Coordinates of C-alpha atoms in Angstrom, one line a residue:
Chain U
X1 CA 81.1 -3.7 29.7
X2 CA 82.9 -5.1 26.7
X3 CA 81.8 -2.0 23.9
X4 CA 80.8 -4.7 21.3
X5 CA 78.8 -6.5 23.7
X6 CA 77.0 -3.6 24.3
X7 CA 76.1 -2.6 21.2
X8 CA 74.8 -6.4 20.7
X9 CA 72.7 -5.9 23.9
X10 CA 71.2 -2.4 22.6
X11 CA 70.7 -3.6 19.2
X12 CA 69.2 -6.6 20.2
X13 CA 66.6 -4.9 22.3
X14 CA 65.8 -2.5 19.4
X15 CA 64.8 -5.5 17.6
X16 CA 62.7 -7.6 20.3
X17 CA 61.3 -3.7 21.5
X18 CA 60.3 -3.4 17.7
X19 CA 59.5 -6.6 17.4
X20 CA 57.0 -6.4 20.3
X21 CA 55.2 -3.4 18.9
X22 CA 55.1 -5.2 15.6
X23 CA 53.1 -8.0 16.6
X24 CA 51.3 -6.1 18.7
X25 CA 49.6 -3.9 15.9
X26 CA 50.0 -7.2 14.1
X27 CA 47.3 -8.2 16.8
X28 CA 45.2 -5.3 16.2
X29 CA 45.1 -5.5 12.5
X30 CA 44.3 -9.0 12.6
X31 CA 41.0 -8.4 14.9
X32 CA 39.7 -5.5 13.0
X33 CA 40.3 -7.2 9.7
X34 CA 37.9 -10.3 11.4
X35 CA 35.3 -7.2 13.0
X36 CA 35.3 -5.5 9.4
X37 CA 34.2 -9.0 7.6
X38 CA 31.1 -9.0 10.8
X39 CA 30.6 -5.6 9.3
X40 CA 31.2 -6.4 5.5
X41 CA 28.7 -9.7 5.7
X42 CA 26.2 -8.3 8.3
X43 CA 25.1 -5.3 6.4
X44 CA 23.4 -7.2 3.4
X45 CA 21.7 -9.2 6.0
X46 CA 20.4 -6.1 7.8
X47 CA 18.9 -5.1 4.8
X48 CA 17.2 -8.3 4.3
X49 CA 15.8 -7.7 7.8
X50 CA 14.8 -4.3 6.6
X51 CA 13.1 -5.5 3.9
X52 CA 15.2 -3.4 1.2
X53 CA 17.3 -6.8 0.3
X54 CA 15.7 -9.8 -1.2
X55 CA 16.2 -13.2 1.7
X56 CA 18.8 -15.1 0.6
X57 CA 19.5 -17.8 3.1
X58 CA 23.1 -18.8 1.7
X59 CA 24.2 -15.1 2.4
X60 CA 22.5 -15.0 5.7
X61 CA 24.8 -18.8 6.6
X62 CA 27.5 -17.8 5.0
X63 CA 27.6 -14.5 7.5
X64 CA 26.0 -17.1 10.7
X65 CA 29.0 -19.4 10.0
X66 CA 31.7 -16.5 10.0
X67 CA 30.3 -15.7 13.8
X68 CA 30.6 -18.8 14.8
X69 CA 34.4 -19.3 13.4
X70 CA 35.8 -15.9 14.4
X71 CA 34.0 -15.7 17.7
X72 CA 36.2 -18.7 18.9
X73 CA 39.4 -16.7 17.4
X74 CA 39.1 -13.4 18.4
X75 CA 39.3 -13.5 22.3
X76 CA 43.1 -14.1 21.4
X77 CA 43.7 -11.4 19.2
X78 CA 43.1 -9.2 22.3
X79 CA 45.9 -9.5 24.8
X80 CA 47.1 -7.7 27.4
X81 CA 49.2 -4.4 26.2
X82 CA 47.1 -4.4 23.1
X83 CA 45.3 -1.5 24.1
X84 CA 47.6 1.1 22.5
X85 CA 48.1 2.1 19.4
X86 CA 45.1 2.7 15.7
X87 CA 42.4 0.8 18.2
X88 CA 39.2 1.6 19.4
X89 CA 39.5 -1.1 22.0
X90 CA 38.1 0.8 25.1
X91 CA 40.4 -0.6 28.4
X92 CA 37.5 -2.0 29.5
X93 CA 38.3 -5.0 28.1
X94 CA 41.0 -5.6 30.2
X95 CA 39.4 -5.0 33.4
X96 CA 36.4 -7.1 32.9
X97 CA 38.0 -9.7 30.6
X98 CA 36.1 -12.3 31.3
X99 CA 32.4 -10.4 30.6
X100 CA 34.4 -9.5 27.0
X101 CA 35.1 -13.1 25.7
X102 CA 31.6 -14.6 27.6
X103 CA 30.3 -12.2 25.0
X104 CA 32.2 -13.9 22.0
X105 CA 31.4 -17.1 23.8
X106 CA 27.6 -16.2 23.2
X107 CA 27.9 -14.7 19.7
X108 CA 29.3 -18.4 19.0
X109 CA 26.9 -20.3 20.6
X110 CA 24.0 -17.7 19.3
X111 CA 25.2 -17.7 15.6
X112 CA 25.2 -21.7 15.8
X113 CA 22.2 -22.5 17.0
X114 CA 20.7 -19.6 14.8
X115 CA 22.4 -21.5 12.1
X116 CA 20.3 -24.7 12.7
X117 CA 16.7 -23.0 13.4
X118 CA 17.1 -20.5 10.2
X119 CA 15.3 -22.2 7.5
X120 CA 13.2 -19.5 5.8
X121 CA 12.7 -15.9 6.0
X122 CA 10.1 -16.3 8.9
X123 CA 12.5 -17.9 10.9
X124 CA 15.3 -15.8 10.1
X125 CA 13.1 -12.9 11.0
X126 CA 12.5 -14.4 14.5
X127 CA 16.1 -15.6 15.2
X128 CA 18.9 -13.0 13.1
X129 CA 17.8 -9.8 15.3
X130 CA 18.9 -12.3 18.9
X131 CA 22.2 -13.2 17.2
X132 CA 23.6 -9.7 16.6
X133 CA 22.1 -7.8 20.3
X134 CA 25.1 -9.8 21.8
X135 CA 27.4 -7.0 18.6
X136 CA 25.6 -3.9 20.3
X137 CA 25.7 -5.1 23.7
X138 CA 29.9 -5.7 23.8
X139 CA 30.4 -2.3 21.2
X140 CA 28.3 0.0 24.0
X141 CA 31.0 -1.0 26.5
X142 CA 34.3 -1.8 25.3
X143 CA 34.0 0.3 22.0
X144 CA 35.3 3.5 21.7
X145 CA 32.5 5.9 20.4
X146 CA 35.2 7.9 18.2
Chain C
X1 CA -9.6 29.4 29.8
X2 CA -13.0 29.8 31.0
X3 CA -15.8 28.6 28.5
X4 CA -17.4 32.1 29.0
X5 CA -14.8 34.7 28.9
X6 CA -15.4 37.0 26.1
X7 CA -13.4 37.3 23.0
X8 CA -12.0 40.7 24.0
X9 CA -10.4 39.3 27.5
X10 CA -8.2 37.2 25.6
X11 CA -5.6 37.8 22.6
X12 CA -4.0 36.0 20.3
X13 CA -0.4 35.0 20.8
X14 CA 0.3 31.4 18.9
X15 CA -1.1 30.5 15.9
X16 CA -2.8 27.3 14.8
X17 CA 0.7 26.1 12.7
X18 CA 3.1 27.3 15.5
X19 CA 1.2 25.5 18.1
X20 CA 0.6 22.4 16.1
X21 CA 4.6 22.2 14.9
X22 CA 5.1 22.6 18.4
X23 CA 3.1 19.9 19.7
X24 CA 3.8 17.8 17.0
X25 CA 7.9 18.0 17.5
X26 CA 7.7 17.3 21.3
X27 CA 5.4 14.3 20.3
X28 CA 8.2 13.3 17.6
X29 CA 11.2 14.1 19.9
X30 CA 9.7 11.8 22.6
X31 CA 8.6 9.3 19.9
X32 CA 12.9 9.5 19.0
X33 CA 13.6 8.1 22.1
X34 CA 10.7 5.5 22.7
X35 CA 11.6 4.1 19.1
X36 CA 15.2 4.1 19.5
X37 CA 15.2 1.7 23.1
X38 CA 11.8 0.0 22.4
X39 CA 11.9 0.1 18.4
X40 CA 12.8 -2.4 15.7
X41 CA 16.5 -3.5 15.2
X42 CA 17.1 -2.1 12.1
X43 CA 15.7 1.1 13.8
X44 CA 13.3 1.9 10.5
X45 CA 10.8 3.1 12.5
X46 CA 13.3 5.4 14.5
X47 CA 14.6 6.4 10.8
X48 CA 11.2 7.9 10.0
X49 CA 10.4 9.7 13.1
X50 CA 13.9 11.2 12.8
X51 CA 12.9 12.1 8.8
X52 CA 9.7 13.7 10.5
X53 CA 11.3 15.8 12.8
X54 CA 14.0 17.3 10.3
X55 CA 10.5 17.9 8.2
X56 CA 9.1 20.2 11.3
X57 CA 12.1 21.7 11.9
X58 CA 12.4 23.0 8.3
X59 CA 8.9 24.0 8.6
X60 CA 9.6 25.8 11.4
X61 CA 12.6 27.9 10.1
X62 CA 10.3 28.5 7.0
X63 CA 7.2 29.3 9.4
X64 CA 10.0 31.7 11.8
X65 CA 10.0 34.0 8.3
X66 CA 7.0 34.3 7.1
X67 CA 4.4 32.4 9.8
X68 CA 2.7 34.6 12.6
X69 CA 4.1 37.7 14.3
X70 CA 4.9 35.7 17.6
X71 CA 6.7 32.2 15.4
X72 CA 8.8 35.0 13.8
X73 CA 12.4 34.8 14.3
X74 CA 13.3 38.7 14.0
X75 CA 10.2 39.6 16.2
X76 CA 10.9 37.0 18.8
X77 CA 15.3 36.7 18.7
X78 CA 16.5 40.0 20.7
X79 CA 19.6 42.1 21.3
X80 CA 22.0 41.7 24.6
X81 CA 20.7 44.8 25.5
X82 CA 16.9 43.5 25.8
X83 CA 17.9 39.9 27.3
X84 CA 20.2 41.4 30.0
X85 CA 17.0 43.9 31.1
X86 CA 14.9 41.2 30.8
X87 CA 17.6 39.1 33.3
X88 CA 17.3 42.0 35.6
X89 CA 14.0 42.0 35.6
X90 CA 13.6 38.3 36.1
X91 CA 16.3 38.6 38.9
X92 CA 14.2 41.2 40.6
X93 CA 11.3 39.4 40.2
X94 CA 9.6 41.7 37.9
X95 CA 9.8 39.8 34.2
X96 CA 9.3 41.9 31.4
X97 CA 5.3 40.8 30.3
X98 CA 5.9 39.2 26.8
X99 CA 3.2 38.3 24.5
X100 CA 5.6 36.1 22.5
X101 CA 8.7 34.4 23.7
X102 CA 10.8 36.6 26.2
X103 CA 14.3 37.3 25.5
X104 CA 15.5 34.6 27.5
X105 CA 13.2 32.0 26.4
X106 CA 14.2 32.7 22.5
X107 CA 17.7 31.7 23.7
X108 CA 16.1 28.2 24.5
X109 CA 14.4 28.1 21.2
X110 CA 17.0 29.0 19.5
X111 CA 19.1 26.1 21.2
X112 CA 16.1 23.4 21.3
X113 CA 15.9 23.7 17.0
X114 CA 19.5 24.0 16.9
X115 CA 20.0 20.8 19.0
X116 CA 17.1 19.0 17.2
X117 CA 18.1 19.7 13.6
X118 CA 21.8 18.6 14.7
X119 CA 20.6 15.6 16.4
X120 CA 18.5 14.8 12.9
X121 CA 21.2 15.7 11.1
X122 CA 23.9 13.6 12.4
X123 CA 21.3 10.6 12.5
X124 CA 21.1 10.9 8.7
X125 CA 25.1 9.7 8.6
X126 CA 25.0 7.6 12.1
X127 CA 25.5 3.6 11.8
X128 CA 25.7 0.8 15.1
X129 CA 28.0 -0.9 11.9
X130 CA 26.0 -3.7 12.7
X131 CA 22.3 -3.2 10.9
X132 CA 21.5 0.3 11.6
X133 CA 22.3 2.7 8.3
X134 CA 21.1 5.8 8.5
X135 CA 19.7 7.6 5.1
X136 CA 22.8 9.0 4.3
X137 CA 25.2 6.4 5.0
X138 CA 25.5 4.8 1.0
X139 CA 27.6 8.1 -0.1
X140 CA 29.2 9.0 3.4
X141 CA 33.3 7.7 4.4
X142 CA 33.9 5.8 7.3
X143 CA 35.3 8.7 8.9
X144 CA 32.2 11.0 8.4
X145 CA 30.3 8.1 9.5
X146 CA 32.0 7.1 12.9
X147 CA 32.0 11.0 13.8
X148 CA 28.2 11.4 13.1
X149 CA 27.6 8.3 14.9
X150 CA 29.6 9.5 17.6
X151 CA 28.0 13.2 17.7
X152 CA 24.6 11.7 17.4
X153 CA 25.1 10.5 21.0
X154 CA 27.3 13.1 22.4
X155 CA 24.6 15.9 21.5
X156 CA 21.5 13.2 23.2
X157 CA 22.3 14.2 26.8
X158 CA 22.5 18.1 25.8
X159 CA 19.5 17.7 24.2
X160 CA 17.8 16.3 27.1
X161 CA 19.3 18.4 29.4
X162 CA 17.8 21.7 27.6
X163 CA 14.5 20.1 26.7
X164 CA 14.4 19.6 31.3
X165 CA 15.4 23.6 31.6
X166 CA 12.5 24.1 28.9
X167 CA 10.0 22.0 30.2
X168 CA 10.7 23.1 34.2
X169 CA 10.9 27.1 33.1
X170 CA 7.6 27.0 31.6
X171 CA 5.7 25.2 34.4
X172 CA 7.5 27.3 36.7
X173 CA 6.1 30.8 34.4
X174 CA 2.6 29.0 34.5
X175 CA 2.5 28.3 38.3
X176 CA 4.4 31.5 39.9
X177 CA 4.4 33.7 37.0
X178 CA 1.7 36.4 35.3
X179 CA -0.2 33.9 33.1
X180 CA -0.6 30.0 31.8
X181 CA 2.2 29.6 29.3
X182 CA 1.0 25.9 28.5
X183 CA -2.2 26.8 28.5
X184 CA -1.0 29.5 26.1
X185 CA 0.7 27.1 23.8
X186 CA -2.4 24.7 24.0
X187 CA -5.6 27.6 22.7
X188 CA -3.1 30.0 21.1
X189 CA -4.7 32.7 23.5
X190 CA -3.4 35.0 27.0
X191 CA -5.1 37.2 28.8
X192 CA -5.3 40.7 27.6
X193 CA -3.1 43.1 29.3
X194 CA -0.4 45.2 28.3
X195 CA 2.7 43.4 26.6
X196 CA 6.2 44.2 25.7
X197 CA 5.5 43.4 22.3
X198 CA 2.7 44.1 20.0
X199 CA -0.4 42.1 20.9
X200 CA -2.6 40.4 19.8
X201 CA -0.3 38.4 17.2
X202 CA -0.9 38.5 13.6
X203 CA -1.7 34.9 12.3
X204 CA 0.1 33.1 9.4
X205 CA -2.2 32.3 6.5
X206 CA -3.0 28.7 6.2
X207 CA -1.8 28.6 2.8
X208 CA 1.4 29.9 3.7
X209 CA 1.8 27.1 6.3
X210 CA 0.8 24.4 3.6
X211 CA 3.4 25.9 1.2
X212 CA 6.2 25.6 4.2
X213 CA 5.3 22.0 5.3
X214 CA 5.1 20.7 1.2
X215 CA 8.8 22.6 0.5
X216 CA 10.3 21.0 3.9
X217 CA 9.1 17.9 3.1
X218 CA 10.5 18.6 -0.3
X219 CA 13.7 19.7 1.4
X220 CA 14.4 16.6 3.4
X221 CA 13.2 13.8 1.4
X222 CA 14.6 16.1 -2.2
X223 CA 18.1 16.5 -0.7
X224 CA 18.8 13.4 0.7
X225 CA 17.9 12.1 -3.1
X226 CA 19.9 14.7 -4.4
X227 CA 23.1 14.2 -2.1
X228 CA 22.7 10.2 -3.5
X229 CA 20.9 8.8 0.0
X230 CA 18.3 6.7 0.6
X231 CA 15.4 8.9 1.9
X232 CA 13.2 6.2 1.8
X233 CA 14.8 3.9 5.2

């Protein structure tokens, strides 16, 4: 093989092999930066549930309507391969992947209806705790406990 | 025990606070779980009972100093030489007759508070990162955090597994052994005979029990404030 052409070859699969791993922890950041604002908007809320927060219903939408928006995104930011790497994505996902987005699938669906029958604070008390078993429930299997 | 038997057929071995911390943390550890799979989703309730047990067990390392002869930790914790002729007497079928805890059995003590303080402890700085915080978690990382989290469910199973070797050894001492070990644990008193250790067991004052239970309550709920948690969940 012509040595220049070579060296094109090699150097261009440094760059798509580099490129690859980019995007792929691209990928990752991109899913935990969603998960952390779950985190980030559901732990105010929490504390309303507690009773250590005052209700405030614009806080409790505002976190409702970020469920329902991400939900629908972040079945994509898990693709195949993307289980290497600063993740706590447990392989599980990829070998019941179906199970693992139904569960977005609910949080959506949850989160929207929850959206429309939260009114006050007793109906947020009856609805919120529902909306966020479906969180638990896909972080017991496909989570890496650390 | 017999309604009748006479005060002289029967010593004391457990105090009143020993048996009632005793009691009271089995209650509380089985209270842990119940509240934990059957408890509200913010786990509060699950919060508290954990709060309650890290009270008893700083009670009971306070008691183990200055409570009755038998809650005692240097009267009851013994060398390798006495727990491996204890072994060979269990293995032969003829225990050492103990009064107290035996040798072996302070081993599980020593690993049942160990495992129950840890298991409190951990649950102090243990989120889901959904709704549950624990008491600790405004002034912990993320790191400290996920590991507690992570620990407080590793050290579960252990838990359970020593509170099974516990709960099977002591019906097996009660049914096949010298004398009633629950039973024991439930009037305070055994049979008199002749024990390895000195019997009957000296009791703890009641004041000195009070004291312990005000200054480990002071000890949980004081440090937590002090270390900038929430005691209050």
């Amino acid at each position: 093989m012509n040595r220049r052409l070579a060296a094109f070859a090699a150097t261009f699969a440094v760059v798509l092999g580099a490129t690859a791993v980019m995007a792929q922890s691209d990928v990752i950041k991109q899913r935990q930066t969603l998960l952390k604002e779950f985190g980030d908007l559901t732990k105010p809320v929490g504390g309303m549930l507690r009773g250590s927060n005052a209700f405030d219903l614009a806080a409790v939408q505002a976190a409702l309507d970020t469920y329902a928006k991400s939900a629908k995104e972040l079945p994509a930011l898990f693709p195949a391969g993307s289980d290497t790497g600063d993740t706590d994505a447990l392989p599980a996902i990829w070998q019941d992947k179906a199970k693992f987005d139904g569960l977005f699938a609910k949080l959506a669906s949850d989160a929207t209806s929850a959206r429309a029958a939260i009114t006050d604070e007793a109906s947020f008390k009856a609805n919120f705790p529902g909306v966020i078993r479906t969180c638990g429930t896909c972080h017991d299997s496909f989570r890496k406990k650390s | 025990m017999r309604a009748d038997t006479p005060a002289a057929a029967s010593v004391l071995a457990w105090d009143l606070p020993t048996r009632l911390a005793k009691w009271l943390l089995a209650a509380l550890v089985g209270l842990a779980f119940a509240s934990k799979y059957y408890g509200d989703p913010a786990m509060v309730w699950h919060q508290w009972n954990g709060l309650a047990i890290l009270v008893l067990v700083v009670f009971r390392l306070l008691w183990g100093v200055v409570g009755g002869s038998t809650a005692r930790f240097a009267a009851f914790v013994r060398g390798p030489s006495a727990l491996l002729g204890y072994v060979g007497g269990l293995l032969k079928g003829r225990p050492a007759h103990y009064l107290g805890h035996n040798p072996l059995g302070a081993l599980v003590i020593l690993g049942l508070l160990g495992l129950v303080a840890a298991q409190g402890l951990t649950g102090l700085f243990t989120t889901d990162d959904i709704i549950v915080y624990g008491p600790m978690t405004p002034v912990a990382s993320d790191a400290t955090m996920a590991r507690a989290s992570a620990l407080h469910q590793q050290i579960y199973p252990f838990l359970l597994a020593l509170i099974g070797l516990h709960v099977v050894a002591n019906l097996a001492y009660s049914l096949f052994g010298r004398d009633n070990l629950v039973r024991a644990m439930i009037t305070g008193r055994k049979p008199a005979a002749a024990y390895v250790d000195r019997a009957p067991a000296t009791p703890g004052s009641v004041i000195a029990a009070l004291t312990c239970l005000a200054l480990a309550v002071a000890i949980v709920f004081g440090g937590i404030a002090l270390a900038g948690g929430n005691p209050f969940p």
